[in-house]
PDB file of C-alpha atoms in Angstrom:
ATOM      1  CA  MET A 187     113.628  55.893 176.158  1.00 54.00           C
ATOM      2  CA  PHE A 188     116.742  56.111 178.309  1.00 61.00           C
ATOM      3  CA  GLY A 189     116.312  59.862 178.862  1.00 70.00           C
ATOM      4  CA  VAL A 190     112.664  59.448 179.912  1.00 67.00           C
ATOM      5  CA  GLY A 191     113.524  56.761 182.466  1.00 67.00           C
ATOM      6  CA  GLN A 192     116.285  58.906 183.909  1.00 71.00           C
ATOM      7  CA  ARG A 193     113.952  61.907 184.257  1.00 68.00           C
ATOM      8  CA  LEU A 194     111.307  59.819 185.987  1.00 62.00           C
ATOM      9  CA  PHE A 195     113.941  58.527 188.403  1.00 66.00           C
ATOM     10  CA  LEU A 196     114.999  62.102 189.258  1.00 62.00           C
ATOM     11  CA  VAL A 197     111.380  63.160 189.824  1.00 61.00           C
ATOM     12  CA  GLN A 198     110.848  60.151 192.099  1.00 64.00           C
ATOM     13  CA  ARG A 199     113.950  61.059 194.104  1.00 60.00           C
ATOM     14  CA  ARG A 200     112.748  64.640 194.537  1.00 60.00           C
ATOM     15  CA  LEU A 201     109.360  63.469 195.781  1.00 57.00           C
ATOM     16  CA  HIS A 202     110.961  61.319 198.461  1.00 57.00           C
ATOM     17  CA  THR A 203     113.294  64.090 199.593  1.00 56.00           C
ATOM     18  CA  LEU A 204     110.582  66.754 199.837  1.00 54.00           C
ATOM     19  CA  SER A 205     109.175  65.604 203.152  1.00 56.00           C
ATOM     20  CA  ARG A 206     107.690  68.472 205.133  1.00 59.00           C
ATOM     21  CA  ASP A 207     106.853  66.325 208.127  1.00 61.00           C
ATOM     22  CA  GLY A 208     110.484  65.680 209.102  1.00 69.00           C
ATOM     23  CA  PRO A 209     111.800  62.207 209.872  1.00 71.00           C
ATOM     24  CA  SER A 210     109.324  59.365 209.897  1.00 78.00           C
ATOM     25  CA  GLU A 211     108.352  57.483 213.042  1.00 82.00           C
ATOM     26  CA  SER A 212     110.271  54.373 212.054  1.00 84.00           C
ATOM     27  CA  LEU A 213     113.408  56.439 211.568  1.00 83.00           C
ATOM     28  CA  LYS A 214     112.934  58.075 214.967  1.00 85.00           C
ATOM     29  CA  LYS A 215     112.537  54.655 216.613  1.00 88.00           C
ATOM     30  CA  ARG A 216     115.669  53.360 214.922  1.00 87.00           C
ATOM     31  CA  VAL A 217     117.691  56.383 216.106  1.00 86.00           C
ATOM     32  CA  ALA A 218     116.357  55.921 219.648  1.00 86.00           C
ATOM     33  CA  GLU A 219     117.398  52.248 219.630  1.00 87.00           C
ATOM     34  CA  LEU A 220     120.883  53.159 218.465  1.00 84.00           C
ATOM     35  CA  GLU A 221     121.184  55.751 221.238  1.00 83.00           C
ATOM     36  CA  LYS A 222     120.117  53.179 223.848  1.00 79.00           C
ATOM     37  CA  THR A 223     122.671  50.642 222.666  1.00 77.00           C
ATOM     38  CA  ARG A 224     125.357  53.317 222.668  1.00 72.00           C
ATOM     39  CA  LYS A 225     124.505  54.282 226.250  1.00 68.00           C
ATOM     40  CA  ARG A 226     124.258  50.639 227.336  1.00 68.00           C
ATOM     41  CA  LYS A 227     127.874  49.931 226.446  1.00 66.00           C
ATOM     42  CA  ASN A 228     130.305  49.112 229.211  1.00 65.00           C
ATOM     43  CA  VAL A 229     130.965  52.180 231.345  1.00 63.00           C
ATOM     44  CA  LYS A 230     134.412  50.888 232.328  1.00 67.00           C
ATOM     45  CA  LYS A 231     135.561  51.282 228.748  1.00 66.00           C
ATOM     46  CA  ASN A 232     134.877  54.994 228.984  1.00 62.00           C
ATOM     47  CA  ASP A 233     137.162  55.425 232.000  1.00 67.00           C
ATOM     48  CA  VAL A 234     140.505  57.057 231.402  1.00 70.00           C
ATOM     49  CA  PHE A 235     143.412  54.720 232.029  1.00 68.00           C
ATOM     50  CA  VAL A 236     146.764  56.166 232.964  1.00 70.00           C
ATOM     51  CA  GLU A 237     149.702  53.868 232.289  1.00 75.00           C
ATOM     52  CA  VAL A 238     152.051  53.803 235.246  1.00 76.00           C
ATOM     53  CA  PRO A 239     155.503  52.630 234.193  1.00 80.00           C
ATOM     54  CA  GLU A 240     156.916  49.758 236.174  1.00 81.00           C
ATOM     55  CA  SER A 241     160.050  50.281 238.160  1.00 80.00           C
ATOM     56  CA  LYS A 242     163.202  49.254 236.340  1.00 78.00           C
ATOM     57  CA  SER A 243     165.213  48.956 239.541  1.00 78.00           C
ATOM     58  CA  PHE A 244     165.578  45.204 239.016  1.00 73.00           C
ATOM     59  CA  LEU A 245     167.876  46.029 236.081  1.00 74.00           C
ATOM     60  CA  ASP A 246     170.279  47.833 238.437  1.00 78.00           C
ATOM     61  CA  THR A 247     171.038  44.645 240.335  1.00 81.00           C
ATOM     62  CA  ALA A 248     173.257  42.145 238.564  1.00 82.00           C
ATOM     63  CA  SER A 249     172.106  38.576 238.897  1.00 86.00           C
ATOM     64  CA  LEU A 250     173.953  35.288 238.476  1.00 90.00           C
ATOM     65  CA  PRO A 251     172.645  34.663 234.921  1.00 89.00           C
ATOM     66  CA  MET A 252     173.903  38.093 233.906  1.00 90.00           C
ATOM     67  CA  PHE A 253     177.369  37.348 235.292  1.00 93.00           C
ATOM     68  CA  LEU A 254     177.458  33.970 233.576  1.00 95.00           C
ATOM     69  CA  THR A 255     176.398  35.494 230.260  1.00 95.00           C
ATOM     70  CA  VAL A 256     179.099  38.165 230.432  1.00 95.00           C
ATOM     71  CA  ALA A 257     181.744  35.582 231.352  1.00 97.00           C
ATOM     72  CA  ALA A 258     180.686  33.276 228.499  1.00 98.00           C
ATOM     73  CA  ILE A 259     180.805  36.106 225.958  1.00 98.00           C
ATOM     74  CA  ALA A 260     184.248  37.203 227.168  1.00 98.00           C
ATOM     75  CA  LEU A 261     185.574  33.637 227.014  1.00 98.00           C
ATOM     76  CA  PHE A 262     184.174  33.132 223.511  1.00 98.00           C
ATOM     77  CA  ALA A 263     185.734  36.405 222.309  1.00 97.00           C
ATOM     78  CA  LYS A 264     189.103  35.412 223.792  1.00 96.00           C
ATOM     79  CA  LEU A 265     188.973  32.008 222.064  1.00 96.00           C
ATOM     80  CA  LEU A 266     188.175  33.668 218.744  1.00 95.00           C
ATOM     81  CA  MET A 267     191.118  36.055 219.147  1.00 94.00           C
ATOM     82  CA  MET A 268     193.481  33.197 220.009  1.00 93.00           C
ATOM     83  CA  TYR A 269     192.317  31.196 216.977  1.00 93.00           C
ATOM     84  CA  ASP A 270     192.749  34.236 214.713  1.00 91.00           C
ATOM     85  CA  ASP A 271     196.286  34.861 216.026  1.00 88.00           C
ATOM     86  CA  SER A 272     197.295  31.261 215.372  1.00 85.00           C
ATOM     87  CA  LYS A 273     195.846  31.295 211.859  1.00 90.00           C
ATOM     88  CA  SER A 274     197.206  34.722 210.887  1.00 88.00           C
ATOM     89  CA  GLN A 275     200.844  33.598 211.084  1.00 85.00           C
ATOM     90  CA  GLU A 276     200.068  30.499 209.013  1.00 88.00           C
ATOM     91  CA  MET A 277     198.244  32.605 206.413  1.00 88.00           C
ATOM     92  CA  ILE A 278     201.183  35.025 206.125  1.00 86.00           C
ATOM     93  CA  GLU A 279     203.601  32.144 205.619  1.00 86.00           C
ATOM     94  CA  HIS A 280     201.259  30.570 203.056  1.00 88.00           C
ATOM     95  CA  LYS A 281     201.016  33.844 201.097  1.00 86.00           C
ATOM     96  CA  ILE A 282     204.801  34.281 201.101  1.00 83.00           C
ATOM     97  CA  LYS A 283     205.293  30.706 199.923  1.00 85.00           C
ATOM     98  CA  ASN A 284     202.762  31.045 197.073  1.00 87.00           C
ATOM     99  CA  ALA A 285     203.842  34.546 195.985  1.00 84.00           C
ATOM    100  CA  PRO A 286     205.209  35.000 192.464  1.00 83.00           C
ATOM    101  CA  PRO A 287     209.007  35.218 192.220  1.00 81.00           C
ATOM    102  CA  GLY A 288     210.426  38.675 192.863  1.00 75.00           C
ATOM    103  CA  GLN A 289     207.419  39.920 194.814  1.00 77.00           C
ATOM    104  CA  GLY A 290     208.145  41.106 198.312  1.00 72.00           C
ATOM    105  CA  THR A 291     211.904  41.322 197.829  1.00 74.00           C
ATOM    106  CA  MET A 292     213.753  44.516 198.719  1.00 74.00           C
ATOM    107  CA  ARG A 293     216.785  46.159 197.180  1.00 78.00           C
ATOM    108  CA  MET A 294     218.779  49.275 197.822  1.00 83.00           C
ATOM    109  CA  LEU A 295     218.027  52.332 195.699  1.00 85.00           C
ATOM    110  CA  THR A 296     220.789  53.696 193.571  1.00 90.00           C
ATOM    111  CA  ARG A 297     221.976  57.265 194.063  1.00 91.00           C
ATOM    112  CA  GLU A 298     220.241  58.388 190.838  1.00 92.00           C
ATOM    113  CA  GLU A 299     216.889  56.868 191.826  1.00 90.00           C
ATOM    114  CA  TRP A 300     217.103  58.516 195.233  1.00 89.00           C
ATOM    115  CA  GLU A 301     217.827  61.914 193.688  1.00 90.00           C
ATOM    116  CA  GLU A 302     214.831  61.522 191.357  1.00 89.00           C
ATOM    117  CA  PHE A 303     212.582  60.938 194.360  1.00 84.00           C
ATOM    118  CA  GLN A 304     214.050  63.976 196.105  1.00 85.00           C
ATOM    119  CA  GLU A 305     213.287  66.233 193.121  1.00 85.00           C
ATOM    120  CA  VAL A 306     209.570  65.401 193.090  1.00 82.00           C
ATOM    121  CA  ARG A 307     207.827  67.740 195.506  1.00 76.00           C
ATOM    122  CA  PRO A 308     205.181  66.242 197.797  1.00 75.00           C
ATOM    123  CA  ARG A 309     201.574  66.814 196.764  1.00 76.00           C
ATOM    124  CA  THR A 310     198.757  67.841 199.026  1.00 76.00           C
ATOM    125  CA  PRO A 311     195.522  65.865 199.014  1.00 72.00           C
ATOM    126  CA  PHE A 312     193.770  68.892 197.490  1.00 74.00           C
ATOM    127  CA  GLU A 313     195.864  68.982 194.325  1.00 69.00           C
ATOM    128  CA  SER A 314     194.549  67.260 191.263  1.00 60.00           C
ATOM    129  CA  LYS A 315     196.338  64.275 189.784  1.00 62.00           C
ATOM    130  CA  LEU A 316     196.807  66.153 186.494  1.00 57.00           C
ATOM    131  CA  ALA A 317     198.443  69.291 187.962  1.00 53.00           C
TER     132      ALA A 317
END
């Protein structure tokens, strides 16, 4: 049953596509209406617009708001640097105070230790750690 229905559908499609007369009158009218509406559209939209860039000469002249902005940024940066300088000394002292005993102390090398360092030749950055 399914095969018969499918064959009938294909035959029906072929009959509708075998038109020797060309497009029907209703189709011709519909195409003509579409052409009219296409031609009736706004003619200004079809014009070619060329974007002309605006002059940026106003950026060459510094204005008062620009000066004030630059001055405010410079003042803020200076205040941040001053605050950092005041805190850095306190942080160094705090780290020294809280350091474990023996850390950060210096002593003189003995003659033997110095000679050991002298015997080790300097390595280049290209040598491997295992060489």
